[in-house]
């Protein structure tokens, strides 16, 4: 395999046709982009363990071989301009599929009339029993599973296919309780789209140029989206790859219209796929389609194509998206498996995604929800923090200071929650051990808060903060500032001797006051500047106080 033949370079960022052999520069970049939001390796493994895996099957009598052999509709004579010579050579690998019995060395431009005449055999049959087999040899998934596809048309799509991974149902008594928050933003979005799929309004469908009218219409729709969303890609090149029969496209179809898709080339023998294009139509971006599309693609690539990895040259501005889909700039795939196979792009970054063997990619939301539940259950086992007691009913007087004083020891729910009297007034502002928790220390702290407020009041920059802001003078103040604070209120709280049970509460009030001033007022105003100067004074005093405490 000569990977460095006369391959022209296609650029996403420019239409440059200058030749380049730039595999290695990107491949060797190893900036870590472990995607954090969705799964850590550990959680993926734990999650995977929660799902059934079917028995391996070595059957390599792959059906996609049939699909790969489909001839192109039209055979462009300028194929060489665009399809790299390694593409051509790879063609054989692809065509021969897993059993390697097809000795046909032809590139796609040499499909014979005889092959053109062959009846189109679809990857999936209509409404019948679909046999799915992994393309890979070493038991990547190794599942042969039969599922009845209930879709009305041949476009049942990958959404209708079952991966061979079954979500375990907790029959009988569930270990999970109901009243917990079950989904984050990601799960909610995925579940929303999944419901759309189940309702038949949305579907994810994978096909290649197989001559079926509807598929061609969709592929043309997808090609148009790519042409608009990837303006630096030569349009002819997009058409060529989307229509090339070694490429497949996973598409998002809503109300029979293509909303976006991913065109990729599965290298069956190498068990990796190269993503050529990926786009969602402009007004549907950032709604979760891109994520769900990638999840469907991963599941399809693993279970139908038998792939273990994806590689792609990601546009610089799409790197963020790919990182969120689990792609990294670090390439772990053995070079022998990919070098010379994939197309070079200028202005992109080579990224890799390892396809997990077990993850239920199209049902991640369920898995995540179950993980959340499991974690929540564990927390409940270990702590009482989920128990919410009724609030204590005491009327507050001015400045938020309660009228009736309750002894902490008398609040039974505090005790039930595991509180003990020695935790009273726990504070990160640590006094020397001898003083901690002592009445003397609390008195000392109180005196300090009182004197600090006094010096603040006397500070030349204190005037805006002495009293609560008068709503008659500043009518919109309380529309913007929801949690007002001023020196007078703080003094009342200190004088009550019950309000500031920790020093943090005192500091929080002061910070709130300064923050409010800087929120309502622009930086160039006197109020803003006063806030900053008075805050410096405050911080210096607090620091000095605690330093003095730690001195012998
Ligand atoms: C190999 C190549 O084809 S590279 C070129 C990629 N394609 C393009 O750049 C074309 C223009 N862009 C698009 O078509 C789309 O925005 C896509 C395909 C990149 C993403 O599809 P979307 O449907 O918008 O993605 P989706 O809504 O699932 O977003 C997934 C996450 O990625 C983020 N994201 C989406 N696009 C980008 C981006 N360009 N940069 C950074 N983050 C992004 C989203 O904010 C979202 O984050 P969240 O999960 O934290 O909320």
Coordinates of C-alpha atoms and ligand atoms in Angstrom, one line a residue:
X1 CA 0.0 0.0 0.0
X2 CA 1.5 3.2 -1.1
X3 CA -0.1 5.8 1.0
X4 CA 1.9 8.6 -0.6
X5 CA 0.9 8.3 -4.1
X6 CA -0.4 11.1 -6.2
X7 CA -3.0 12.1 -3.6
X8 CA -4.1 15.6 -4.1
X9 CA -4.8 17.5 -0.9
X10 CA -8.3 18.7 -0.2
X11 CA -8.5 21.6 2.1
X12 CA -11.4 22.4 4.4
X13 CA -10.1 25.8 5.1
X14 CA -8.9 26.8 1.6
X15 CA -9.2 25.4 -1.8
X16 CA -5.6 24.9 -2.0
X17 CA -4.5 22.0 -4.2
X18 CA -0.9 22.0 -3.2
X19 CA 0.3 18.6 -2.4
X20 CA 1.0 17.8 1.2
X21 CA 2.0 14.8 3.1
X22 CA 0.8 15.9 6.4
X23 CA -0.2 12.8 8.3
X24 CA 2.4 13.0 10.9
X25 CA 2.3 16.6 12.0
X26 CA -1.2 16.2 13.3
X27 CA -0.9 12.7 14.4
X28 CA 2.0 13.4 16.6
X29 CA 0.3 16.3 18.4
X30 CA -0.8 14.9 21.6
X31 CA -2.6 17.6 23.4
X32 CA -5.0 15.9 25.8
X33 CA -8.6 16.4 25.2
X34 CA -10.2 13.9 27.3
X35 CA -13.9 14.7 27.1
X36 CA -15.1 15.3 30.6
X37 CA -18.8 15.9 30.4
X38 CA -20.2 12.7 29.2
X39 CA -18.1 9.8 30.5
X40 CA -15.0 9.2 32.2
X41 CA -13.3 6.0 31.3
X42 CA -14.3 4.6 34.6
X43 CA -17.9 5.5 34.3
X44 CA -18.0 4.1 30.8
X45 CA -16.6 0.9 32.0
X46 CA -19.0 0.8 34.9
X47 CA -21.8 1.6 32.6
X48 CA -20.9 -0.9 30.1
X49 CA -20.8 -3.5 32.8
X50 CA -24.4 -2.7 33.5
X51 CA -25.4 -3.9 30.1
X52 CA -25.8 -7.3 28.6
X53 CA -23.3 -8.3 25.9
X54 CA -24.2 -11.0 23.6
X55 CA -22.1 -14.0 22.8
X56 CA -19.3 -13.6 20.3
X57 CA -19.7 -15.0 16.9
X58 CA -16.9 -15.4 14.5
X59 CA -19.2 -15.4 11.5
X60 CA -17.5 -13.2 9.0
X61 CA -19.8 -13.7 6.2
X62 CA -20.5 -10.1 6.1
X63 CA -23.4 -8.5 4.4
X64 CA -21.9 -5.2 4.0
X65 CA -19.6 -6.7 1.6
X66 CA -22.5 -6.8 -0.7
X67 CA -23.1 -3.2 -0.1
X68 CA -19.6 -2.3 -0.7
X69 CA -19.7 -3.9 -4.1
X70 CA -22.4 -1.7 -5.3
X71 CA -21.3 0.1 -8.4
X72 CA -21.5 3.8 -8.7
X73 CA -24.3 5.3 -10.7
X74 CA -22.0 7.3 -12.9
X75 CA -18.4 6.7 -13.3
X76 CA -16.6 10.0 -13.5
X77 CA -13.7 10.0 -15.7
X78 CA -11.8 12.5 -13.6
X79 CA -11.9 10.2 -10.6
X80 CA -8.2 10.4 -10.3
X81 CA -8.3 14.1 -9.7
X82 CA -9.9 13.6 -6.4
X83 CA -9.9 10.1 -5.2
X84 CA -6.4 9.4 -4.0
X85 CA -4.4 6.5 -5.4
X86 CA -4.4 5.0 -2.0
X87 CA -8.1 5.2 -2.1
X88 CA -8.0 3.2 -5.2
X89 CA -5.9 0.6 -3.8
X90 CA -7.9 0.5 -0.6
X91 CA -10.9 -0.1 -2.7
X92 CA -9.8 -3.7 -3.0
X93 CA -9.6 -4.0 0.7
X94 CA -13.0 -2.6 1.1
X95 CA -14.6 -4.6 -1.7
X96 CA -13.2 -7.8 -0.5
X97 CA -14.5 -7.2 2.9
X98 CA -13.6 -9.7 5.6
X99 CA -13.2 -12.9 3.8
X100 CA -10.8 -11.5 1.3
X101 CA -12.2 -13.8 -1.3
X102 CA -12.9 -11.2 -3.8
X103 CA -9.9 -10.9 -6.0
X104 CA -11.1 -7.9 -7.8
X105 CA -8.4 -5.3 -7.9
X106 CA -10.5 -2.6 -9.6
X107 CA -10.8 0.8 -8.3
X108 CA -14.2 2.4 -8.2
X109 CA -13.7 3.9 -11.7
X110 CA -13.4 0.4 -13.1
X111 CA -16.7 -1.0 -12.1
X112 CA -17.9 -3.2 -14.9
X113 CA -21.1 -3.1 -16.7
X114 CA -21.8 -6.5 -15.3
X115 CA -21.5 -5.3 -11.8
X116 CA -23.7 -2.3 -12.6
X117 CA -26.3 -4.7 -13.7
X118 CA -26.3 -6.6 -10.5
X119 CA -29.5 -6.2 -8.5
X120 CA -29.1 -3.9 -5.7
X121 CA -29.0 -5.7 -2.4
X122 CA -29.7 -3.6 0.5
X123 CA -28.1 -3.6 3.7
X124 CA -31.4 -4.0 5.4
X125 CA -34.5 -5.6 4.1
X126 CA -37.8 -4.1 4.2
X127 CA -40.0 -4.9 7.2
X128 CA -38.5 -8.3 7.6
X129 CA -35.9 -9.9 9.7
X130 CA -32.7 -8.1 9.6
X131 CA -29.5 -9.9 10.2
X132 CA -26.8 -7.8 11.7
X133 CA -23.3 -8.9 11.9
X134 CA -20.1 -7.2 13.0
X135 CA -17.7 -6.5 10.3
X136 CA -14.7 -7.0 12.4
X137 CA -12.9 -10.3 12.8
X138 CA -11.6 -10.4 16.3
X139 CA -14.8 -10.2 18.1
X140 CA -15.1 -6.5 18.3
X141 CA -18.6 -7.1 19.3
X142 CA -19.1 -10.4 17.8
X143 CA -22.8 -10.4 17.9
X144 CA -25.2 -11.8 15.5
X145 CA -28.6 -10.8 16.4
X146 CA -31.9 -11.0 14.7
X147 CA -34.4 -8.2 15.1
X148 CA -37.7 -7.6 13.4
X149 CA -37.6 -4.2 11.9
X150 CA -41.1 -2.7 12.1
X151 CA -40.4 0.3 9.9
X152 CA -42.7 0.7 7.0
X153 CA -40.1 1.3 4.4
X154 CA -36.6 0.3 3.7
X155 CA -35.5 3.4 5.4
X156 CA -36.0 1.9 8.8
X157 CA -32.5 3.1 9.4
X158 CA -30.1 2.4 12.1
X159 CA -32.5 3.9 14.6
X160 CA -34.6 0.8 14.0
X161 CA -31.7 -1.5 14.5
X162 CA -30.8 -3.0 17.7
X163 CA -27.2 -3.2 18.6
X164 CA -27.1 -6.4 20.4
X165 CA -26.7 -4.6 23.6
X166 CA -29.8 -4.7 25.7
X167 CA -30.5 -2.3 28.5
X168 CA -31.0 -4.4 31.6
X169 CA -34.4 -3.9 33.2
X170 CA -34.6 -4.1 36.9
X171 CA -37.6 -6.4 37.0
X172 CA -39.4 -6.6 40.3
X173 CA -38.3 -4.3 43.0
X174 CA -36.2 -1.5 41.8
X175 CA -33.4 -0.2 43.9
X176 CA -34.1 3.3 42.9
X177 CA -36.4 5.8 44.4
X178 CA -38.6 8.3 42.5
X179 CA -38.0 11.7 43.9
X180 CA -34.6 12.4 42.6
X181 CA -33.4 14.6 39.8
X182 CA -32.9 12.1 37.0
X183 CA -31.5 14.1 34.1
X184 CA -29.0 16.7 33.4
X185 CA -29.0 18.9 30.2
X186 CA -27.3 16.3 28.1
X187 CA -29.6 13.5 29.1
X188 CA -32.7 15.7 28.7
X189 CA -31.6 16.7 25.1
X190 CA -30.9 13.1 24.1
X191 CA -34.1 11.8 25.6
X192 CA -36.1 14.5 23.8
X193 CA -34.6 13.5 20.5
X194 CA -35.1 9.8 21.3
X195 CA -38.8 10.4 21.9
X196 CA -39.0 12.2 18.6
X197 CA -37.5 9.1 17.0
X198 CA -39.9 6.8 18.8
X199 CA -42.8 9.0 17.6
X200 CA -41.6 8.6 14.1
X201 CA -40.9 12.3 13.5
X202 CA -37.2 11.9 13.4
X203 CA -35.0 9.2 12.1
X204 CA -31.3 8.4 11.7
X205 CA -30.6 6.5 8.6
X206 CA -27.4 5.2 7.1
X207 CA -26.9 4.4 3.5
X208 CA -24.5 4.8 0.6
X209 CA -25.2 5.5 -3.0
X210 CA -27.3 2.4 -3.6
X211 CA -29.5 3.7 -6.4
X212 CA -32.7 3.7 -4.3
X213 CA -34.5 6.9 -5.3
X214 CA -35.4 8.0 -1.8
X215 CA -31.8 7.4 -0.6
X216 CA -30.5 9.5 -3.5
X217 CA -32.8 12.3 -2.7
X218 CA -31.6 12.3 0.9
X219 CA -28.0 12.1 -0.1
X220 CA -28.4 15.1 -2.4
X221 CA -30.0 16.9 0.4
X222 CA -27.1 16.1 2.6
X223 CA -24.6 17.1 -0.1
X224 CA -26.3 20.5 -0.2
X225 CA -26.0 20.9 3.6
X226 CA -22.3 20.0 3.4
X227 CA -21.8 22.5 0.5
X228 CA -23.4 25.3 2.6
X229 CA -21.8 24.4 5.9
X230 CA -18.4 23.6 4.7
X231 CA -17.8 26.6 2.3
X232 CA -14.1 25.9 2.0
X233 CA -14.6 22.5 0.6
X234 CA -14.8 22.3 -3.2
X235 CA -18.4 21.4 -4.0
X236 CA -17.4 18.8 -6.7
X237 CA -15.4 17.1 -4.0
X238 CA -18.3 16.9 -1.7
X239 CA -20.5 15.5 -4.4
X240 CA -17.9 12.9 -5.2
X241 CA -17.4 11.6 -1.7
X242 CA -21.1 11.6 -0.8
X243 CA -21.9 9.7 -3.9
X244 CA -18.8 7.5 -3.8
X245 CA -19.9 3.9 -3.0
X246 CA -17.1 3.3 -0.6
X247 CA -18.5 6.0 1.6
X248 CA -21.6 5.8 3.7
X249 CA -23.7 8.6 5.2
X250 CA -25.5 8.6 8.5
X251 CA -28.3 11.2 8.1
X252 CA -30.7 13.0 10.4
X253 CA -34.0 13.0 8.7
X254 CA -36.9 15.0 10.0
X255 CA -40.3 14.9 8.3
X256 CA -38.6 13.3 5.4
X257 CA -36.1 16.1 5.1
X258 CA -32.4 15.8 5.7
X259 CA -31.3 18.0 8.6
X260 CA -27.7 16.9 8.6
X261 CA -25.4 14.0 8.5
X262 CA -22.0 12.5 8.5
X263 CA -20.3 11.0 5.5
X264 CA -17.6 8.5 6.4
X265 CA -15.6 5.8 4.8
X266 CA -15.4 2.5 6.7
X267 CA -12.2 0.7 6.1
X268 CA -13.5 -2.7 7.0
X269 CA -10.2 -4.5 6.9
X270 CA -8.5 -1.9 9.1
X271 CA -11.6 -1.6 11.3
X272 CA -11.6 2.1 11.4
X273 CA -13.7 4.7 9.7
X274 CA -12.7 8.1 8.3
X275 CA -15.2 10.8 8.8
X276 CA -15.1 13.0 5.7
X277 CA -17.8 15.5 6.4
X278 CA -20.1 16.3 9.2
X279 CA -22.7 19.1 9.3
X280 CA -26.1 20.1 10.6
X281 CA -28.2 22.6 8.6
X282 CA -27.7 26.1 9.9
X283 CA -31.0 26.7 11.7
X284 CA -30.9 23.3 13.5
X285 CA -27.4 23.5 15.0
X286 CA -26.7 23.3 18.7
X287 CA -30.0 21.5 19.4
X288 CA -28.4 18.2 20.0
X289 CA -28.7 16.7 16.5
X290 CA -24.9 16.6 16.1
X291 CA -24.5 14.6 19.2
X292 CA -27.3 12.2 18.6
X293 CA -26.0 11.8 15.0
X294 CA -22.6 10.9 16.2
X295 CA -24.0 8.4 18.7
X296 CA -26.0 6.7 16.0
X297 CA -22.9 6.7 13.8
X298 CA -20.8 5.1 16.5
X299 CA -23.4 2.4 17.2
X300 CA -23.8 1.7 13.5
X301 CA -20.1 1.7 12.8
X302 CA -19.4 -0.7 15.6
X303 CA -22.4 -3.1 15.1
X304 CA -22.7 -3.0 11.4
X305 CA -19.3 -2.1 10.0
X306 CA -17.3 -3.7 12.8
X307 CA -15.2 -0.6 13.4
X308 CA -13.2 0.2 16.5
X309 CA -12.1 3.7 15.8
X310 CA -12.9 6.9 13.9
X311 CA -10.4 9.3 12.5
X312 CA -11.2 12.7 11.1
X313 CA -9.5 15.9 10.1
X314 CA -11.6 18.2 12.2
X315 CA -12.0 21.8 11.1
X316 CA -10.3 24.1 13.6
X317 CA -13.6 25.6 14.6
X318 CA -15.3 22.2 15.0
X319 CA -12.7 20.8 17.3
X320 CA -14.8 21.7 20.3
X321 CA -17.7 19.7 18.9
X322 CA -15.5 16.7 18.3
X323 CA -14.0 16.9 21.7
X324 CA -17.4 16.7 23.2
X325 CA -18.1 13.6 21.1
X326 CA -15.1 11.9 22.6
X327 CA -12.5 12.6 20.0
X328 CA -9.0 13.4 21.0
X329 CA -6.0 14.9 19.2
X330 CA -4.0 12.1 20.6
X331 CA -3.9 9.3 18.1
X332 CA -3.7 5.9 19.8
X333 CA -4.6 3.8 16.8
X334 CA -1.6 1.9 15.5
X335 CA -0.2 3.8 12.5
X336 CA -0.1 0.6 10.5
X337 CA -3.9 0.5 10.7
X338 CA -4.5 3.9 9.3
X339 CA -1.5 5.5 7.7
X340 CA -1.8 5.8 4.0
X341 CA -5.5 5.1 4.1
X342 CA -7.0 8.4 5.0
X343 CA -7.1 11.6 3.0
X344 CA -5.0 14.5 4.0
X345 CA -6.6 17.8 4.7
X346 CA -5.0 21.2 5.2
X347 CA -6.3 23.4 8.0
X348 CA -7.7 20.6 10.0
X349 CA -6.5 18.6 13.0
X350 CA -6.4 14.9 12.9
X351 CA -8.6 13.6 15.7
X352 CA -9.4 10.1 16.9
X353 CA -12.3 8.5 18.6
X354 CA -12.2 5.1 20.1
X355 CA -15.6 3.4 19.9
X356 CA -16.5 1.7 23.1
X357 CA -17.3 -2.0 22.7
X358 CA -20.3 -2.0 25.0
X359 CA -21.8 1.5 25.4
X360 CA -25.4 1.7 24.2
X361 CA -24.6 4.8 22.2
X362 CA -28.2 5.4 21.1
X363 CA -29.5 5.0 24.6
X364 CA -26.9 6.8 26.6
X365 CA -29.5 8.9 28.3
X366 CA -31.0 5.9 30.0
X367 CA -27.6 4.7 31.0
X368 CA -26.7 8.0 32.5
X369 CA -30.0 8.3 34.3
X370 CA -29.4 4.9 35.9
X371 CA -25.9 5.9 36.9
X372 CA -27.3 9.0 38.5
X373 CA -29.8 6.9 40.3
X374 CA -27.2 4.4 41.5
X375 CA -25.0 7.2 42.8
X376 CA -27.9 8.9 44.4
X377 CA -28.8 5.6 46.1
X378 CA -25.3 5.2 47.4
X379 CA -25.3 8.7 48.8
X380 CA -28.5 8.0 50.6
X381 CA -27.0 5.0 52.1
X382 CA -24.1 6.9 53.4
X383 CA -25.6 10.2 54.4
X384 CA -28.8 11.8 55.4
X385 CA -28.4 14.9 53.2
X386 CA -31.4 13.9 51.1
X387 CA -33.8 14.3 54.0
X388 CA -35.4 17.7 53.9
X389 CA -37.0 18.9 57.1
X390 CA -39.7 21.5 57.4
X391 CA -38.4 25.0 58.0
X392 CA -38.4 26.5 61.4
X393 CA -41.1 29.1 61.8
X394 CA -39.6 32.1 63.5
X395 CA -40.4 35.6 62.6
X396 CA -37.6 37.8 61.6
X397 CA -37.2 41.3 62.8
X398 CA -35.2 44.0 61.0
X399 CA -31.9 43.1 59.2
X400 CA -33.0 39.4 59.1
X401 CA -32.3 38.9 62.9
X402 CA -34.8 36.4 64.4
X403 CA -37.2 37.7 67.1
X404 CA -37.3 34.5 69.0
X405 CA -34.1 32.8 69.8
X406 CA -33.8 29.1 69.4
X407 CA -31.0 27.1 70.8
X408 CA -29.3 25.0 68.2
X409 CA -29.3 22.1 70.6
X410 CA -33.1 22.3 70.6
X411 CA -33.5 21.9 66.9
X412 CA -34.2 18.1 66.8
X413 CA -33.7 17.8 63.0
X414 CA -30.1 19.2 63.4
X415 CA -29.3 16.4 65.7
X416 CA -30.9 13.8 63.5
X417 CA -28.8 15.1 60.6
X418 CA -25.7 14.2 62.7
X419 CA -24.9 17.6 64.0
X420 CA -23.1 17.9 67.4
X421 CA -22.6 21.0 69.5
X422 CA -18.9 21.0 68.9
X423 CA -19.6 21.9 65.3
X424 CA -21.1 25.2 66.4
X425 CA -19.8 28.1 64.4
X426 CA -17.4 25.9 62.3
X427 CA -15.4 28.3 60.3
X428 CA -12.5 28.2 57.9
X429 CA -11.2 31.3 59.7
X430 CA -9.3 29.2 62.2
X431 CA -8.2 30.7 65.5
X432 CA -5.4 29.1 67.4
X433 CA -6.6 25.8 69.0
X434 CA -6.8 27.1 72.5
X435 CA -9.3 29.7 71.4
X436 CA -11.5 27.6 69.1
X437 CA -15.0 27.2 70.2
X438 CA -14.4 29.2 73.3
X439 CA -16.8 31.9 74.5
X440 CA -13.8 34.1 74.7
X441 CA -13.0 33.6 71.0
X442 CA -16.6 34.4 70.0
X443 CA -16.4 37.5 72.0
X444 CA -13.1 38.4 70.4
X445 CA -14.6 37.9 67.0
X446 CA -17.6 40.0 67.8
X447 CA -15.5 42.8 69.0
X448 CA -13.4 42.6 65.8
X449 CA -16.5 42.7 63.6
X450 CA -17.8 45.7 65.5
X451 CA -14.6 47.6 65.3
X452 CA -14.1 46.7 61.7
X453 CA -17.5 48.1 60.8
X454 CA -16.6 51.3 62.7
X455 CA -13.4 51.8 60.8
X456 CA -15.3 51.1 57.6
X457 CA -17.9 53.7 58.5
X458 CA -15.2 56.2 59.0
X459 CA -13.4 55.4 55.7
X460 CA -13.6 58.2 53.2
X461 CA -15.1 55.8 50.6
X462 CA -17.8 54.5 52.9
X463 CA -20.5 57.1 52.1
X464 CA -22.3 55.2 49.4
X465 CA -22.6 52.2 51.7
X466 CA -23.8 53.7 55.0
X467 CA -27.5 53.2 54.5
X468 CA -29.7 51.0 52.3
X469 CA -30.1 52.4 48.8
X470 CA -33.2 54.6 48.7
X471 CA -35.6 53.2 46.0
X472 CA -37.1 56.7 45.6
X473 CA -33.7 58.0 44.6
X474 CA -32.7 55.0 42.5
X475 CA -36.0 53.6 41.2
X476 CA -34.6 50.6 39.3
X477 CA -32.0 49.6 42.0
X478 CA -34.0 46.8 43.5
X479 CA -35.0 45.5 40.0
X480 CA -31.3 44.8 39.5
X481 CA -30.0 44.1 42.9
X482 CA -32.0 41.3 44.6
X483 CA -29.9 40.9 47.6
X484 CA -29.0 44.3 48.9
X485 CA -26.6 45.0 51.8
X486 CA -25.2 48.0 53.6
X487 CA -23.0 48.9 56.6
X488 CA -26.0 49.8 58.8
X489 CA -27.6 46.4 58.3
X490 CA -24.4 44.7 59.0
X491 CA -23.9 46.6 62.2
X492 CA -27.4 45.6 63.4
X493 CA -26.6 42.0 62.7
X494 CA -23.3 42.3 64.6
X495 CA -25.0 44.0 67.5
X496 CA -27.7 41.3 67.8
X497 CA -24.8 38.9 68.6
X498 CA -26.8 36.0 67.2
X499 CA -26.8 36.6 63.5
X500 CA -23.3 36.0 62.5
X501 CA -22.8 32.5 63.8
X502 CA -19.7 32.1 61.6
X503 CA -17.3 34.7 60.4
X504 CA -17.9 33.6 56.8
X505 CA -21.4 35.0 57.1
X506 CA -20.0 38.4 58.0
X507 CA -17.5 38.3 55.1
X508 CA -20.2 37.2 52.8
X509 CA -22.4 40.2 53.6
X510 CA -19.5 42.5 53.0
X511 CA -18.6 40.9 49.7
X512 CA -22.3 41.0 48.7
X513 CA -22.3 44.8 49.4
X514 CA -19.2 45.4 47.2
X515 CA -20.4 43.1 44.5
X516 CA -23.8 44.8 44.3
X517 CA -22.1 48.2 43.9
X518 CA -20.0 46.8 41.0
X519 CA -23.0 45.1 39.4
X520 CA -25.3 48.1 39.4
X521 CA -22.6 50.7 38.6
X522 CA -20.2 51.0 35.7
X523 CA -16.5 50.7 36.3
X524 CA -15.9 54.4 35.7
X525 CA -18.3 55.6 38.3
X526 CA -17.4 56.8 41.8
X527 CA -19.6 54.1 43.4
X528 CA -17.7 51.3 41.6
X529 CA -14.3 52.8 42.7
X530 CA -15.5 53.4 46.2
X531 CA -16.5 49.7 46.4
X532 CA -13.1 48.5 45.3
X533 CA -11.2 50.8 47.7
X534 CA -13.4 50.0 50.7
X535 CA -13.1 46.3 49.9
X536 CA -9.3 46.6 50.0
X537 CA -9.5 48.2 53.3
X538 CA -11.9 45.5 54.6
X539 CA -9.7 42.6 53.3
X540 CA -6.5 44.1 54.8
X541 CA -8.1 44.4 58.2
X542 CA -9.4 40.9 58.1
X543 CA -6.1 39.5 57.1
X544 CA -4.3 41.5 59.8
X545 CA -6.8 40.3 62.4
X546 CA -6.2 36.6 61.6
X547 CA -2.5 37.1 61.4
X548 CA -2.5 38.7 64.9
X549 CA -4.5 35.7 66.2
X550 CA -1.8 33.2 65.1
X551 CA 1.0 35.2 66.6
X552 CA 2.2 33.8 69.9
Ligands
LIG1 C1 -14.8 16.5 9.7 C2 -15.6 17.8 9.5 O1 -16.6 17.8 8.9 S1 -15.2 19.2 10.4 C3 -16.5 20.3 10.1 C4 -17.6 20.2 11.0 N1 -18.7 20.9 10.6 C5 -18.9 22.2 10.6 O2 -18.1 22.9 11.2 C6 -20.2 22.7 9.9 C7 -20.9 23.7 10.8 N2 -21.3 23.2 12.0 C8 -22.2 22.2 12.1 O3 -22.8 21.7 11.2 C9 -22.7 21.8 13.5 O4 -22.6 22.8 14.4 C10 -21.8 20.6 14.1 C11 -21.9 19.4 13.2 C12 -20.3 20.9 14.2 C13 -22.4 20.2 15.5 O5 -23.7 19.9 15.4 P1 -24.8 20.4 16.4 O6 -26.1 19.8 16.1 O7 -24.8 21.9 16.4 O8 -24.2 19.8 17.7 P2 -25.0 19.6 19.1 O9 -26.2 20.5 19.2 O10 -25.2 18.2 19.3 O11 -23.9 20.1 20.1 C14 -23.0 19.3 20.8 C15 -22.1 20.1 21.7 O12 -21.1 20.6 20.9 C16 -21.0 22.0 21.0 N3 -20.6 22.5 19.6 C17 -21.3 22.5 18.5 N4 -20.6 23.0 17.5 C18 -19.5 23.4 18.1 C19 -18.3 24.1 17.5 N5 -18.2 24.4 16.3 N6 -17.3 24.4 18.4 C20 -17.4 24.1 19.7 N7 -18.5 23.4 20.2 C21 -19.5 23.1 19.4 C22 -22.4 22.4 21.4 O13 -22.4 23.7 22.0 C23 -22.8 21.3 22.3 O14 -22.3 21.5 23.6 P3 -23.0 21.0 24.9 O15 -23.3 19.5 24.7 O16 -22.0 21.3 26.0 O17 -24.3 21.8 25.0

